[in-house]
Short mmCIF file of C-alpha atoms and ligand atoms in Angstrom, two decimals:
data_model
loop_
_atom_site.label_atom_id
_atom_site.label_comp_id
_atom_site.label_asym_id
_atom_site.label_seq_id
_atom_site.Cartn_x
_atom_site.Cartn_y
_atom_site.Cartn_z
CA UNK A 1 98.60 275.38 122.55
CA UNK A 2 100.76 272.52 121.46
CA UNK A 3 102.77 270.06 123.45
CA UNK A 4 106.44 270.08 124.17
CA UNK A 5 108.44 267.25 125.63
CA UNK A 6 109.62 267.00 129.22
CA UNK A 7 112.91 265.48 130.24
CA UNK A 8 113.99 264.85 133.77
CA UNK A 9 117.49 263.65 134.30
CA UNK A 10 118.50 261.90 137.54
CA UNK A 11 116.60 264.19 139.87
CA UNK A 12 116.68 263.60 143.62
CA UNK A 13 115.04 265.26 146.58
CA UNK A 14 115.95 264.69 150.22
CA UNK A 15 113.92 265.81 153.20
CA UNK A 16 114.83 266.01 156.85
CA UNK A 17 113.14 263.27 158.88
CA UNK A 18 112.92 263.64 162.67
CA UNK A 19 114.01 260.08 163.38
CA UNK A 20 115.79 258.85 160.26
CA UNK A 21 117.72 262.06 159.50
CA UNK A 22 117.93 262.97 155.80
CA UNK A 23 115.86 260.65 153.62
CA UNK A 24 115.38 260.48 149.87
CA UNK A 25 111.79 261.17 148.83
CA UNK A 26 112.92 260.81 145.20
CA UNK A 27 116.20 259.23 144.16
CA UNK A 28 117.85 259.57 140.75
CA UNK A 29 114.65 259.60 138.75
CA UNK A 30 114.96 259.98 134.98
CA UNK A 31 112.01 260.21 132.67
CA UNK A 32 111.17 261.43 129.18
CA UNK A 33 107.66 262.54 128.31
CA UNK A 34 106.94 262.93 124.59
CA UNK A 35 105.20 266.02 123.22
CA UNK A 36 101.38 265.64 123.60
CA UNK A 37 101.82 262.44 125.56
CA UNK A 38 99.68 261.67 128.63
CA UNK A 39 102.07 260.11 131.14
CA UNK A 40 101.05 258.90 134.59
CA UNK A 41 103.23 258.45 137.66
CA UNK A 42 101.60 255.56 139.49
CA UNK A 43 102.54 254.12 142.86
CA UNK A 44 101.48 253.65 146.47
CA UNK A 45 101.21 256.52 148.91
CA UNK A 46 104.60 257.93 149.94
CA UNK A 47 106.56 256.62 146.93
CA UNK A 48 107.54 260.11 145.75
CA UNK A 49 104.95 260.94 143.06
CA UNK A 50 103.96 264.37 144.36
CA UNK A 51 107.58 265.35 145.03
CA UNK A 52 108.52 264.40 141.45
CA UNK A 53 105.61 266.37 140.01
CA UNK A 54 106.41 269.40 142.18
CA UNK A 55 109.99 269.36 140.90
CA UNK A 56 108.69 269.41 137.30
CA UNK A 57 106.41 272.30 138.26
CA UNK A 58 109.11 274.23 140.09
CA UNK A 59 107.43 274.19 143.51
CA UNK A 60 110.34 272.12 144.78
CA UNK A 61 113.98 272.37 143.72
CA UNK A 62 115.83 269.09 143.08
CA UNK A 63 118.96 268.48 145.19
CA UNK A 64 120.50 266.84 142.14
CA UNK A 65 119.61 266.49 138.48
CA UNK A 66 118.03 268.67 135.80
CA UNK A 67 114.53 269.31 134.46
CA UNK A 68 113.93 270.31 130.85
CA UNK A 69 110.67 271.46 129.29
CA UNK A 70 110.88 271.61 125.53
CA UNK A 71 114.33 272.87 124.62
CA UNK A 72 114.69 274.81 127.84
CA UNK A 73 116.49 273.79 131.03
CA UNK A 74 114.05 275.06 133.67
CA UNK A 75 115.80 273.68 136.77
CA UNK A 76 116.71 277.17 138.00
CA UNK A 77 113.41 278.82 137.04
CA UNK A 78 110.59 279.60 139.47
CA UNK A 79 107.24 277.89 138.95
CA UNK A 80 105.63 281.03 137.52
CA UNK A 81 108.38 281.26 134.89
CA UNK A 82 107.83 277.74 133.58
CA UNK A 83 104.49 278.21 131.82
CA UNK A 84 102.85 275.13 133.32
CA UNK A 85 99.31 274.44 134.46
CA UNK A 86 98.94 272.61 137.77
CA UNK A 87 95.77 270.95 139.08
CA UNK A 88 95.91 270.16 142.79
CA UNK A 89 94.21 267.35 144.67
CA UNK A 90 92.29 269.80 146.91
CA UNK A 91 91.56 272.20 143.99
CA UNK A 92 93.15 275.14 145.90
CA UNK A 93 90.54 277.64 144.63
CA UNK A 94 90.44 281.14 146.12
CA UNK A 95 87.32 281.01 148.32
CA UNK A 96 86.72 284.76 148.24
CA UNK A 97 86.85 285.01 144.45
CA UNK A 98 84.08 284.16 141.98
CA UNK A 99 84.52 281.39 139.43
CA UNK A 100 85.31 284.05 136.82
CA UNK A 101 87.99 285.67 138.97
CA UNK A 102 89.47 282.33 140.00
CA UNK A 103 89.94 281.43 136.35
CA UNK A 104 91.05 284.95 135.38
CA UNK A 105 93.74 285.06 138.07
CA UNK A 106 96.69 283.89 135.96
CA UNK A 107 95.73 286.25 133.12
CA UNK A 108 95.54 289.21 135.50
CA UNK A 109 99.02 288.35 136.75
CA UNK A 110 100.12 288.40 133.11
CA UNK A 111 98.44 291.84 132.76
CA UNK A 112 96.21 290.83 129.87
CA UNK A 113 93.59 293.32 128.71
CA UNK A 114 90.10 293.03 130.19
CA UNK A 115 88.67 292.19 126.76
CA UNK A 116 91.08 289.34 126.30
CA UNK A 117 90.47 288.10 129.85
CA UNK A 118 86.70 288.06 129.28
CA UNK A 119 87.11 286.15 126.02
CA UNK A 120 89.64 283.60 127.32
CA UNK A 121 87.78 282.90 130.56
CA UNK A 122 84.51 282.49 128.63
CA UNK A 123 86.19 280.06 126.23
CA UNK A 124 87.68 277.80 128.88
CA UNK A 125 84.56 277.83 131.06
CA UNK A 126 82.64 276.61 128.00
CA UNK A 127 85.35 274.03 127.36
CA UNK A 128 84.94 272.50 130.83
CA UNK A 129 81.13 272.73 130.73
CA UNK A 130 80.67 275.61 133.18
CA UNK A 131 78.87 278.22 131.09
CA UNK A 132 76.79 280.47 133.34
CA UNK A 133 78.79 279.72 136.49
CA UNK A 134 80.96 282.88 136.25
CA UNK A 135 79.49 284.62 139.27
CA UNK A 136 79.22 281.60 141.60
CA UNK A 137 81.66 281.22 144.48
CA UNK A 138 83.62 278.02 145.23
CA UNK A 139 81.48 277.16 148.29
CA UNK A 140 78.40 277.17 146.03
CA UNK A 141 79.84 274.45 143.78
CA UNK A 142 79.88 270.65 143.94
CA UNK A 143 83.21 268.84 144.10
CA UNK A 144 83.02 268.04 140.39
CA UNK A 145 82.30 271.69 139.51
CA UNK A 146 85.18 272.88 141.69
CA UNK A 147 87.46 270.46 139.90
CA UNK A 148 86.35 271.89 136.55
CA UNK A 149 87.16 275.41 137.77
CA UNK A 150 90.61 274.22 138.82
CA UNK A 151 91.07 272.69 135.37
CA UNK A 152 89.86 275.86 133.62
CA UNK A 153 92.25 277.93 135.74
CA UNK A 154 95.15 275.66 134.76
CA UNK A 155 94.50 275.77 131.00
CA UNK A 156 93.47 279.42 130.61
CA UNK A 157 97.09 280.61 130.57
CA UNK A 158 97.77 278.29 127.62
CA UNK A 159 100.50 276.36 129.40
CA UNK A 160 103.07 274.23 127.64
CA UNK A 161 102.39 271.29 129.95
CA UNK A 162 99.61 270.28 132.33
CA UNK A 163 100.45 268.64 135.64
CA UNK A 164 97.83 266.85 137.74
CA UNK A 165 98.24 265.63 141.32
CA UNK A 166 95.48 263.10 142.13
CA UNK A 167 92.87 265.55 140.81
CA UNK A 168 89.94 263.15 141.07
CA UNK A 169 90.50 261.61 144.47
CA UNK A 170 87.93 263.79 146.26
CA UNK A 171 85.10 262.86 143.88
CA UNK A 172 82.70 259.94 144.23
CA UNK A 173 83.44 256.81 142.23
CA UNK A 174 81.01 257.43 139.37
CA UNK A 175 82.03 261.03 138.83
CA UNK A 176 85.68 260.01 138.99
CA UNK A 177 85.20 257.66 136.06
CA UNK A 178 83.27 260.31 134.10
CA UNK A 179 85.78 263.08 134.80
CA UNK A 180 88.79 261.02 133.85
CA UNK A 181 87.27 260.54 130.39
CA UNK A 182 86.68 264.29 130.12
CA UNK A 183 90.20 265.09 131.26
CA UNK A 184 91.70 262.83 128.67
CA UNK A 185 89.46 264.18 125.89
CA UNK A 186 90.41 267.73 126.77
CA UNK A 187 94.11 266.91 126.90
CA UNK A 188 93.94 265.29 123.46
CA UNK A 189 91.83 268.13 122.04
CA UNK A 190 94.37 270.71 123.24
CA UNK A 191 97.32 268.48 122.20
CA UNK A 192 99.01 269.38 125.43
CA UNK A 193 101.64 267.28 127.21
CA UNK A 194 100.34 265.96 130.54
CA UNK A 195 101.90 264.38 133.61
CA UNK A 196 99.33 262.89 135.93
CA UNK A 197 99.81 261.45 139.42
CA UNK A 198 97.61 258.77 140.95
CA UNK A 199 97.79 255.78 143.27
CA UNK A 200 94.80 254.20 141.48
CA UNK A 201 95.98 251.62 138.95
CA UNK A 202 92.65 251.41 137.15
CA UNK A 203 92.53 255.18 136.70
CA UNK A 204 96.12 255.12 135.42
CA UNK A 205 95.32 252.39 132.92
CA UNK A 206 92.20 254.17 131.67
CA UNK A 207 93.65 257.63 131.21
CA UNK A 208 97.31 257.26 130.19
CA UNK A 209 99.28 256.77 127.01
CA UNK A 210 102.11 255.49 129.19
CA UNK A 211 102.62 254.77 132.87
CA UNK A 212 105.75 255.04 135.03
CA UNK A 213 105.41 252.91 138.15
CA UNK A 214 107.14 254.35 141.22
CA UNK A 215 108.27 252.51 144.35
CA UNK A 216 110.30 253.95 147.22
CA UNK A 217 111.42 257.08 145.42
CA UNK A 218 112.36 255.41 142.14
CA UNK A 219 110.73 254.57 138.82
CA UNK A 220 110.72 250.78 138.66
CA UNK A 221 109.05 250.24 135.28
CA UNK A 222 107.64 252.28 132.38
CA UNK A 223 105.30 251.19 129.64
CA UNK A 224 101.79 251.17 128.29
CA UNK A 225 99.08 249.70 130.49
CA UNK A 226 99.25 246.58 128.36
CA UNK A 227 103.05 246.24 128.67
CA UNK A 228 102.87 246.54 132.44
CA UNK A 229 100.01 244.08 132.74
CA UNK A 230 101.47 241.48 130.41
CA UNK A 231 105.17 241.88 131.14
CA UNK A 232 105.65 243.14 134.69
CA UNK A 233 109.38 243.25 135.45
CA UNK A 234 108.98 242.58 139.15
CA UNK A 235 106.59 241.12 141.69
CA UNK A 236 105.89 244.63 142.91
CA UNK A 237 104.60 245.74 139.50
CA UNK A 238 102.75 242.44 138.98
CA UNK A 239 100.86 242.93 142.22
CA UNK A 240 100.31 246.66 141.84
CA UNK A 241 98.84 246.49 138.31
CA UNK A 242 95.78 244.26 138.16
CA UNK A 243 95.06 241.14 140.19
CA UNK A 244 97.53 238.32 140.11
CA UNK A 245 98.60 234.96 141.48
CA UNK A 246 102.27 234.48 142.23
CA UNK A 247 103.40 230.85 142.12
CA UNK A 248 106.80 229.48 143.03
CA UNK A 249 108.50 227.17 140.57
CA UNK A 250 111.91 225.72 139.86
CA UNK A 251 113.54 225.54 136.43
CA UNK A 252 114.11 221.95 135.37
CA UNK A 253 115.70 222.50 131.98
CA UNK A 254 116.43 225.27 129.50
CA UNK A 255 116.89 224.55 125.80
CA UNK A 256 116.45 226.83 122.77
CA UNK A 257 113.45 228.88 123.89
CA UNK A 258 111.93 225.91 125.76
CA UNK A 259 111.94 226.19 129.50
CA UNK A 260 110.58 223.41 131.68
CA UNK A 261 109.46 224.53 135.11
CA UNK A 262 108.29 222.39 138.02
CA UNK A 263 105.25 223.99 139.62
CA UNK A 264 103.17 222.39 142.39
CA UNK A 265 104.32 218.90 141.39
CA UNK A 266 103.70 219.40 137.66
CA UNK A 267 106.14 220.14 134.87
CA UNK A 268 105.05 223.04 132.66
CA UNK A 269 106.61 224.10 129.38
CA UNK A 270 107.30 227.77 128.63
CA UNK A 271 108.69 229.36 125.49
CA UNK A 272 110.32 232.46 126.90
CA UNK A 273 113.45 233.47 125.06
CA UNK A 274 114.62 236.41 127.14
CA UNK A 275 114.14 235.17 130.68
CA UNK A 276 117.85 234.31 131.22
CA UNK A 277 117.08 231.38 133.48
CA UNK A 278 119.26 228.44 134.46
CA UNK A 279 118.34 224.90 135.54
CA UNK A 280 117.83 224.63 139.30
CA UNK A 281 116.89 228.31 139.60
CA UNK A 282 113.82 229.40 141.57
CA UNK A 283 111.27 231.37 139.57
CA UNK A 284 108.08 233.25 140.29
CA UNK A 285 105.18 232.77 137.88
CA UNK A 286 102.93 235.79 137.35
CA UNK A 287 99.59 234.14 136.64
CA UNK A 288 96.67 236.50 136.01
CA UNK A 289 93.27 235.10 137.07
CA UNK A 290 92.09 234.93 133.44
CA UNK A 291 95.17 232.99 132.30
CA UNK A 292 93.79 229.75 133.72
CA UNK A 293 91.13 227.50 132.18
CA UNK A 294 89.23 225.10 134.43
CA UNK A 295 88.07 221.59 133.52
CA UNK A 296 86.06 219.28 135.73
CA UNK A 297 87.75 216.37 137.51
CA UNK A 298 91.35 215.32 138.07
CA UNK A 299 93.66 215.01 135.12
CA UNK A 300 97.36 214.23 134.71
CA UNK A 301 97.82 217.30 132.51
CA UNK A 302 97.52 220.58 134.40
CA UNK A 303 97.39 221.43 138.08
CA UNK A 304 94.92 219.66 140.33
CA UNK A 305 92.74 221.74 142.57
CA UNK A 306 89.58 221.96 144.57
CA UNK A 307 87.05 224.80 144.40
CA UNK A 308 87.21 226.75 147.64
CA UNK A 309 84.72 229.50 146.86
CA UNK A 310 82.80 230.96 143.96
CA UNK A 311 81.43 234.44 143.26
CA UNK A 312 78.97 234.76 140.38
CA UNK A 313 79.20 238.24 138.81
CA UNK A 314 77.08 237.85 135.68
CA UNK A 315 79.49 238.04 132.77
CA UNK A 316 82.17 236.31 134.80
CA UNK A 317 82.67 234.00 137.74
CA UNK A 318 85.49 234.43 140.22
CA UNK A 319 86.78 231.29 141.90
CA UNK A 320 89.20 230.73 144.70
CA UNK A 321 90.82 227.36 144.20
CA UNK A 322 93.00 225.37 146.55
CA UNK A 323 96.03 223.99 144.68
CA UNK A 324 98.49 222.28 147.02
CA UNK A 325 99.18 224.86 149.71
CA UNK A 326 98.19 227.78 147.44
CA UNK A 327 94.86 229.49 147.00
CA UNK A 328 94.60 230.69 143.39
CA UNK A 329 92.26 233.35 142.00
CA UNK A 330 90.68 232.25 138.74
CA UNK A 331 88.28 234.30 136.63
CA UNK A 332 86.09 232.46 134.19
CA UNK A 333 84.27 234.44 131.50
CA UNK A 334 81.19 233.24 129.71
CA UNK A 335 80.09 230.97 132.56
CA UNK A 336 77.01 229.88 130.59
CA UNK A 337 79.29 228.11 128.15
CA UNK A 338 82.04 226.84 130.42
CA UNK A 339 79.69 225.72 133.19
CA UNK A 340 79.69 226.54 136.87
CA UNK A 341 81.78 224.69 139.40
CA UNK A 342 80.68 224.43 143.00
CA UNK A 343 82.48 224.45 146.33
CA UNK A 344 84.43 221.25 147.06
CA UNK A 345 84.45 220.14 143.42
CA UNK A 346 87.70 218.75 141.98
CA UNK A 347 89.01 220.61 138.94
CA UNK A 348 92.08 220.70 136.72
CA UNK A 349 93.71 224.04 136.02
CA UNK A 350 95.26 224.62 132.61
CA UNK A 351 97.72 227.50 132.70
CA UNK A 352 98.10 229.55 129.51
CA UNK A 353 101.87 229.42 129.64
CA UNK A 354 102.24 231.71 126.57
CA UNK A 355 100.82 234.59 128.58
CA UNK A 356 102.55 233.87 131.85
CA UNK A 357 105.58 235.90 132.86
CA UNK A 358 108.50 234.15 134.58
CA UNK A 359 110.51 236.23 137.04
CA UNK A 360 113.83 235.11 138.52
CA UNK A 361 113.66 234.21 142.22
CA UNK A 362 110.68 232.78 144.07
CA UNK A 363 108.07 235.02 145.74
CA UNK A 364 109.26 236.42 149.04
N1 ADP B 1 108.01 268.67 152.85
C1 ADP B 1 108.38 267.45 153.27
N2 ADP B 1 109.14 267.28 154.39
C2 ADP B 1 109.54 266.06 154.80
N3 ADP B 1 109.23 264.92 154.16
C3 ADP B 1 108.47 265.01 153.06
C4 ADP B 1 108.00 266.27 152.56
N4 ADP B 1 107.26 266.03 151.43
C5 ADP B 1 107.27 264.69 151.25
N5 ADP B 1 107.98 264.08 152.21
C6 ADP B 1 108.24 262.64 152.31
O1 ADP B 1 108.69 262.18 151.05
C7 ADP B 1 108.12 260.94 150.71
C8 ADP B 1 107.41 261.03 149.39
O2 ADP B 1 106.30 261.88 149.53
P1 ADP B 1 105.33 262.23 148.33
O3 ADP B 1 106.12 262.68 147.17
O4 ADP B 1 104.30 263.18 148.84
O5 ADP B 1 104.67 260.80 148.01
P2 ADP B 1 103.34 260.42 147.19
O6 ADP B 1 102.85 261.64 146.49
O7 ADP B 1 103.77 259.33 146.28
O8 ADP B 1 102.36 259.92 148.20
C9 ADP B 1 107.24 260.54 151.87
O9 ADP B 1 107.95 259.67 152.68
C10 ADP B 1 106.97 261.85 152.57
O10 ADP B 1 106.77 261.65 153.94
MG1 MG B 2 101.00 262.63 146.65
#
């Protein structure tokens, strides 16, 4: 098995809606997935992730646009002609078939010999850690074991790409974290291209080489977890990936990479060279909770605030701080060294302006 690329070019899908008439579930989505890459479609419920994945799989035909897998345009091919493995959210195992027969299903359809079927099924069951489960039935398995069977069934046909639709969402939190590590290891071991769908930003960040964030039927930003966290292109992405404070500011001056911004009565200096901002313009500051350092007392440099609440979490402390009319989230690591602040205490907030993203337009 080795990975091939996937290219989708301006695909759209409309569905009939009882009240709204025809609505776009996916609108002009283009995306390139590199061979052996693990790409995740991330976004809130209803944004079009499943519909996009089903169009790659061939379970749904796009109203417009093309899908390519490797060198081949597969837009007009049925799902079973595309050589893909698909892992569903609800596993979709055959309840009346044993684990062995569930996994063997695709090979039987391909009319493989019984010797080859026995060998291949044995290999993939070992690969997903289910040796000895051949004769069990789905209702005799835990959720995690069922998910492994679904995974084994998807990879046994040696697909060119693996597609996952929220495969871990029915598992408990601890198992979810464990399984996502296993999934990624397996995908890398098989060097197989994967497209994964989730609404869980932490899962997406942990498992993916690259993430495409979807909103209302469109891809709004693509990048590595780090790109999206550090350089969100919109308030939507800033708020969807990680925790964040959004502060309103107004540009005071712009000169050769130096941008002065008035924020809560203070003038802060930024050195952003590609923000395309003009004096007088409203901006939104994307300030992550760890991009603020606290010092005791009022100072003329930095924003003045008052501790509103404090949550001690061992290796870090999370504060809520009243700054003007805003409540800011601030995370302080190494509290033993930086000291603990208590409710009502006056503090000065130093913003790490190098790490703070400026977006045109104030928060809505
Ligand atoms: N078969 C369908 N018929 C009508 N509307 C659909 C159908 N499938 C999905 N939709 C609508 O398309 C939108 C996107 O759905 P979906 O792709 O399942 O989103 P996600 O997987 O991101 O939660 C939703 O508004 C949903 O109601
Ligand atoms: Mg879905």
